[in-house]
Each structure stands twice: as C-alpha cells, then as structure tokens.
Short mmCIF file of C-alpha atoms in Angstrom, two decimals:
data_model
loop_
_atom_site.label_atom_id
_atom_site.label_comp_id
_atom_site.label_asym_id
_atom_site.label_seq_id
_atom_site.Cartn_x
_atom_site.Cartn_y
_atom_site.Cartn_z
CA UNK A 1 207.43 259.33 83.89
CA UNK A 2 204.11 258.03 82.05
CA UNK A 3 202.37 260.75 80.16
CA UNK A 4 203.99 263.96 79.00
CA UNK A 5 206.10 263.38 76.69
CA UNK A 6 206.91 259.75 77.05
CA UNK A 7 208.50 257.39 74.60
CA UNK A 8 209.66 254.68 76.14
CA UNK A 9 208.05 251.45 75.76
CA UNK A 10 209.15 249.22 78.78
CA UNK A 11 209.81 251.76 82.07
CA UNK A 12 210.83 250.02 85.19
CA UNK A 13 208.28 251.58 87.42
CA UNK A 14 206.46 254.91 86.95
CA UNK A 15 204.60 257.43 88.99
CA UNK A 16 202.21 260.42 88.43
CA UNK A 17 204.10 263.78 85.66
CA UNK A 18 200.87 265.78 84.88
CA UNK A 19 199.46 268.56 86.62
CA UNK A 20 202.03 267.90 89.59
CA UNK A 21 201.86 270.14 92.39
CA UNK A 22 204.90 272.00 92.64
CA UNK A 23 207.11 275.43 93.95
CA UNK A 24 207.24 278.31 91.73
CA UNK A 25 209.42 281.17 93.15
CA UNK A 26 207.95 284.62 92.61
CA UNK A 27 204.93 283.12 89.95
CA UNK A 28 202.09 285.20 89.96
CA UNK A 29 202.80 286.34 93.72
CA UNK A 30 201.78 282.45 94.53
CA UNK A 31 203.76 279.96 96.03
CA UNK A 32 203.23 276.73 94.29
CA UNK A 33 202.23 275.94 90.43
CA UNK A 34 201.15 273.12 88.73
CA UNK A 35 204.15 271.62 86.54
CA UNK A 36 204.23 268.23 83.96
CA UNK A 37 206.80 266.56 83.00
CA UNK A 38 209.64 263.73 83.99
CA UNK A 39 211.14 266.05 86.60
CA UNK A 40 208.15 265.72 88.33
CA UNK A 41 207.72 262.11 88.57
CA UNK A 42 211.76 261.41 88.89
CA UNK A 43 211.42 263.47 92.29
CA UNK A 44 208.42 261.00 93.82
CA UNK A 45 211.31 257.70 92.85
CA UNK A 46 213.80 259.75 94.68
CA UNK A 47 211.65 260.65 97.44
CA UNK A 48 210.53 256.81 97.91
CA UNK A 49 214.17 255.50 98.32
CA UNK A 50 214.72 258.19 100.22
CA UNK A 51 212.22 257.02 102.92
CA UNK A 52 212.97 253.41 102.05
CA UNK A 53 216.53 253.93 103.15
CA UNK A 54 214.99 255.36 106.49
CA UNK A 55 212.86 252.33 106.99
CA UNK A 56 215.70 250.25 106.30
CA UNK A 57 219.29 251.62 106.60
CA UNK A 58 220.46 247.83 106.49
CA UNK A 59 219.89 247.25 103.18
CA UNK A 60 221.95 247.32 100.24
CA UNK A 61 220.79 249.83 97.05
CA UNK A 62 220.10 246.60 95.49
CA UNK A 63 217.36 245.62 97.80
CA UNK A 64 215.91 249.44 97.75
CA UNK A 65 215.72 248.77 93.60
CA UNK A 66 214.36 245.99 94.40
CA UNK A 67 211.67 246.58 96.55
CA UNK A 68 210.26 248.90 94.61
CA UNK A 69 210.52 247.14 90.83
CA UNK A 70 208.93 244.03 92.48
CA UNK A 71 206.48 245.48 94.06
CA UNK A 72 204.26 247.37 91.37
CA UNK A 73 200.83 248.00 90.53
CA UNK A 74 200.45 246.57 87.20
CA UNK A 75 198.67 248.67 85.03
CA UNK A 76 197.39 247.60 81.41
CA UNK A 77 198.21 249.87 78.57
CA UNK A 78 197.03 248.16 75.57
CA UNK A 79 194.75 245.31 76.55
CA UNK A 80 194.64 243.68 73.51
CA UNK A 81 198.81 243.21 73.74
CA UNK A 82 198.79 242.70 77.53
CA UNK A 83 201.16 245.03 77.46
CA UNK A 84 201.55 246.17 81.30
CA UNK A 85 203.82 248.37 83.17
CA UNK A 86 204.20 248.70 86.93
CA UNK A 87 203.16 252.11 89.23
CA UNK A 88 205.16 252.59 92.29
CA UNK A 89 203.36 251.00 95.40
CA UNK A 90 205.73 252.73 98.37
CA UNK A 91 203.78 250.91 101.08
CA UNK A 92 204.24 247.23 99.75
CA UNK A 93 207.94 248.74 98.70
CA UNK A 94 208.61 248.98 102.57
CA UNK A 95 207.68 245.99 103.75
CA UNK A 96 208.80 243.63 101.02
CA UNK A 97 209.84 240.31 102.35
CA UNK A 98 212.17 239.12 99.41
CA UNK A 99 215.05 240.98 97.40
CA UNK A 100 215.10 239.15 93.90
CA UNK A 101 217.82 240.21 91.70
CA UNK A 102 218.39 240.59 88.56
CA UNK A 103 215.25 242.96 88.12
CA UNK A 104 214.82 241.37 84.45
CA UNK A 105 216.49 238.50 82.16
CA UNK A 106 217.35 238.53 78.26
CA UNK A 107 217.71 235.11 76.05
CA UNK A 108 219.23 235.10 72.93
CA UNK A 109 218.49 232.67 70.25
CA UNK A 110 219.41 232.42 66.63
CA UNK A 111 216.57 231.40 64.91
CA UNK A 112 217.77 228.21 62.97
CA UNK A 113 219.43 226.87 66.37
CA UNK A 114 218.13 223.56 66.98
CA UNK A 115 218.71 222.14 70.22
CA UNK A 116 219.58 224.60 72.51
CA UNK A 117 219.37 225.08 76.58
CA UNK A 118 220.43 228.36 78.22
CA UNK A 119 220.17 229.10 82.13
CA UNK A 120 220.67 231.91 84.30
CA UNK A 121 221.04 232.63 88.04
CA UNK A 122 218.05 234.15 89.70
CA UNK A 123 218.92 235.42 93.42
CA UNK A 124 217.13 235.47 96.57
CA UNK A 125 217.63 237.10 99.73
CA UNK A 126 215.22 236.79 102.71
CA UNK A 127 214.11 240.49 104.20
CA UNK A 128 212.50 239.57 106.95
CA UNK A 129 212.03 237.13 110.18
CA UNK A 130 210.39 233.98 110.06
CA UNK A 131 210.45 231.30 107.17
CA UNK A 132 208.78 231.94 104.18
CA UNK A 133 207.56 229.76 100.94
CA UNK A 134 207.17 231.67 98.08
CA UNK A 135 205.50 230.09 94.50
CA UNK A 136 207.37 230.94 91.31
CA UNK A 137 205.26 230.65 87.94
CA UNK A 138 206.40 231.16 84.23
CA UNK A 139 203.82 233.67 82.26
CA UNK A 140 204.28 234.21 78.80
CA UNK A 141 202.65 237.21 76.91
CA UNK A 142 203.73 236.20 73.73
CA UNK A 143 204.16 232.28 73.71
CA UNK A 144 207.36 231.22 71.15
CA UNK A 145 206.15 228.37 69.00
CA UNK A 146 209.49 225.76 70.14
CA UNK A 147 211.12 227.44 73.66
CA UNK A 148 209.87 226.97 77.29
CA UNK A 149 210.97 228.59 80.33
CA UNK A 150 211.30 225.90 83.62
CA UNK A 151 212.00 227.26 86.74
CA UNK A 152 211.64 225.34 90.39
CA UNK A 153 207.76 225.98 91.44
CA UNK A 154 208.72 226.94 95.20
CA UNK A 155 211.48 228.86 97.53
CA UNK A 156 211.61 228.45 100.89
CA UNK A 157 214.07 231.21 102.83
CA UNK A 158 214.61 231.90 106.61
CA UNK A 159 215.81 235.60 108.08
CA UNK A 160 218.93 236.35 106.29
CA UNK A 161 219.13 233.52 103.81
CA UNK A 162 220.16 233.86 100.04
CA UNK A 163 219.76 231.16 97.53
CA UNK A 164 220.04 231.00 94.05
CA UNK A 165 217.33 229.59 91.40
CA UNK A 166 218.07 228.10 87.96
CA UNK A 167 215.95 229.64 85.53
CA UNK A 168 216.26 227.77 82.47
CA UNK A 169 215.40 228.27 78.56
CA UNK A 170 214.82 224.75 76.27
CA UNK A 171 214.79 225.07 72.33
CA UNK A 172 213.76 222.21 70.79
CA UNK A 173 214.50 221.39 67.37
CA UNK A 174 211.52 222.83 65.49
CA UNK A 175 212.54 226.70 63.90
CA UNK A 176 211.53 229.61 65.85
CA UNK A 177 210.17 232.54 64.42
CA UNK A 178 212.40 235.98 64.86
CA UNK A 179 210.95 238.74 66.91
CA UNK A 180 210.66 239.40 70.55
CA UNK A 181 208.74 236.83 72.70
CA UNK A 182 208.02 238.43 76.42
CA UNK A 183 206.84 236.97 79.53
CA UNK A 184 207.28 237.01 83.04
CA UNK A 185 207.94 234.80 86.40
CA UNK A 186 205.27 235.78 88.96
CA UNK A 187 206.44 235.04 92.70
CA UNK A 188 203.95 235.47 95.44
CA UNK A 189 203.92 234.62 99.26
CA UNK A 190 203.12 235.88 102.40
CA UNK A 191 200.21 238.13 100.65
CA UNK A 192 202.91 239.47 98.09
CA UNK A 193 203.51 239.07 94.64
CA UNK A 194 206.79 239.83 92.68
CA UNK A 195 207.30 240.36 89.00
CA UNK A 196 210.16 239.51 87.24
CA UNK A 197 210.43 240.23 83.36
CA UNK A 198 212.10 238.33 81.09
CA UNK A 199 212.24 238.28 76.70
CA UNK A 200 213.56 236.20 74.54
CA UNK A 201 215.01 237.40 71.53
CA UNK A 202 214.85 235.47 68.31
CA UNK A 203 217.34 237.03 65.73
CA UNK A 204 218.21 236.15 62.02
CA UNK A 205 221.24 233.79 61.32
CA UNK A 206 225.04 235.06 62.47
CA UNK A 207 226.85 235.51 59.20
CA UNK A 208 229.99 233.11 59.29
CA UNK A 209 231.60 234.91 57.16
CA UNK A 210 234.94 236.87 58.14
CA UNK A 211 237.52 239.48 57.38
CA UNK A 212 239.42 236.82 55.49
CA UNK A 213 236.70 235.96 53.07
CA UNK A 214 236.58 240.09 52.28
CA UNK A 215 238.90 241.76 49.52
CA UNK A 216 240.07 245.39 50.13
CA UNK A 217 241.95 247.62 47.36
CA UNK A 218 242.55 250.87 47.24
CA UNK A 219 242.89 253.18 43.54
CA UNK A 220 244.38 256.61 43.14
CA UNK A 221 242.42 258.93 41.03
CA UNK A 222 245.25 262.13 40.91
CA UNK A 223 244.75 263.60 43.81
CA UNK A 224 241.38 261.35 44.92
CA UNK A 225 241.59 258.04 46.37
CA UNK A 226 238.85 255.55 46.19
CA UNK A 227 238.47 252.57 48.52
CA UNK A 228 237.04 249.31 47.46
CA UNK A 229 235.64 246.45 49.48
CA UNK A 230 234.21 243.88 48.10
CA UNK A 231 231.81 241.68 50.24
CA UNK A 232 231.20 237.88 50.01
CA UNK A 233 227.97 236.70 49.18
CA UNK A 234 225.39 237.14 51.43
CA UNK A 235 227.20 239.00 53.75
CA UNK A 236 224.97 241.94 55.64
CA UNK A 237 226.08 245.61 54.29
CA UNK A 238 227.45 247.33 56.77
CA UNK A 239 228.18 250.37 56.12
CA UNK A 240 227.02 253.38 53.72
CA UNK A 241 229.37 257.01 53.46
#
C-alpha cells in the first residue's frame, strides 16, 4: 500500500490503494464503488501470486517472493535522498530467470570496532533453461566513511543449478560514524535486473558492564516497600516506573 494512509518507510513492493475499483453490495443500487486503502492494494499482491503459482506450480513460495521483490519498478520518492521503493511488475515477475534469496541483508557494527570482516550467504537458483551470466554490483546510497561491501562481479547458473555467493562487509580501522548506511547489490542478465537491499547499521558502544557490577536493596517503609538499584557508571538507564 503507497498512499492512503501509509507510514512505513521501506515496503517490499507496492501497488496502486486510491480510488481502486471495487464491489459494493447494495450501494446506491450500483454494483461497484471506488474504495482506498491497504485492502485494496493487498488484494492485487495476492492476486499476482495467485497467477504466479499458475504459471509456475513448480516453484517453491520462496521463488514466488522472489520473483516479485526482485523484479520491481523502482520508483523515486525523495530524489534528493535516493530514497526508492519498488512497484510490482507481474509480467517481469513471471518470467524471472533467477530466485535470489534472502530478499535483503542487515550488518551490524559497533562503532569503535576496528578491524572487522562480516560475510553472509547470498543464494541462487537458476529458473529457467539454458546457461546464464548474470553481473552483480555493490550500490551504496549512503556511502560509510571506513566499510566496503565486496561481492564476486559475475554468476554463471545452468537449468536447475543453485550456488551460493559470499557477500562480504570490511571495517577498517578508522571510526565509523553511527546511523544507518543503505545500499544495494544490482544483478542484471538476460535483459533483467534484480535488486537486493542491504544496510548497515552503525550503533553506539555495547556497555560491558553486567549484573554483577549492579547493587540491588530493598527498604520497608510500614506497609510500602521501595526497591533500589543502583547502576555503575555509565551504564544506559533502562528502565523508568
């Protein structure tokens, strides 16, 4: 749902919730109505896997999820934060060539790590015949000052083949910055292009600081009781009641 009433900031794919043609039992004598609203667009995202399933009764849900978050119309919300979410494309959707899961990946970095390298698995699964090459390139939208994403620049999978890909985070030693840095790996081949998101996330310092380092005590008042806890320095409040 993009429009009425939407909030969220990152949707996985949206379609058309205003002014949506719809059936309106005994409104006005007339048969249909115009209606806005997420139940509206949830039913087109049904619909879709409904016919991809059809198309394609051998694959899995994954590959259905698949071919449609991969397959998007990207559409520019705020161009001065390249911010960009995806419209559902149902005709690319059914005759996408590659299942590529997962749909998105999440680093996390402390921000006064030094040194750090994380990887995760990035699958591939062949949906069609033939042999196919397929070109994988890292696009940040907001560039960290010290991390870099490296990923092998090319796939090559035959009918039924499924390989996995490294993709791989380096931190060097300089301090990154907290906040949320986004990008993206953009995969295109045989006159397709997927889009896989990915963020890293950049938080404050873990407080080492345990249970152990803590004092509890607890003082009767008559019928009252009041309970103390007394934090170590710099520890993070927790709690408030």
């Amino acid at each position: 749902d993009f429009g009425y009433g939407h909030k969220s900031n990152n949707p996985d794919i949206v379609t058309p919730s205003n002014q949506i043609s719809s059936m309106a039992e005994n409104r006005n004598n007339h048969p249909y109505a115009l209606w806005s609203g997420k139940s509206m667009s949830a039913a087109q995202v049904t619909g879709a896997i409904a016919l991809l399933r059809e198309a394609h009764p051998d694959w899995e849900n994954k590959d259905l999820i698949s071919s449609i978050t991969q397959t998007y119309q990207p559409i520019v919300i705020k161009p001065t934060h390249n911010d960009e979410i995806g419209s559902l494309r149902l005709n690319e959707a059914i005759h996408a060539s590659v299942s590529i899961h997962p749909n998105e990946l999440i680093f996390k970095l402390d921000s006064q790590a030094k040194k750090e390298k994380i990887t995760y698995p990035l699958s591939f699964k062949s949906l069609i015949e033939g042999k196919k090459t397929y070109n994988i390139d890292v696009q940040w939208i907001d560039k960290p000052k010290a991390a870099t994403v490296h990923v092998p620049e090319t796939i090559t999978l035959s009918k039924g083949d499924s390989k996995i890909v490294d993709v791989t985070l380096h931190k060097g030693d300089e301090q990154e910055k907290e906040g949320n840095y986004r990008g993206k790996l953009m995969i295109r081949g045989d006159g397709m292009f997927n889009s896989i998101p990915f963020i890293l996330q950049v938080s404050p310092p873990k407080n080492t600081k345990t249970l152990e380092d803590m004092s509890f005590n607890v003082e009767s008042k008559g019928n009252q009781y009041q309970f103390v806890v007394d934090l170590p320095i710099k520890a993070n409040f927790l709690y408030s009641f």
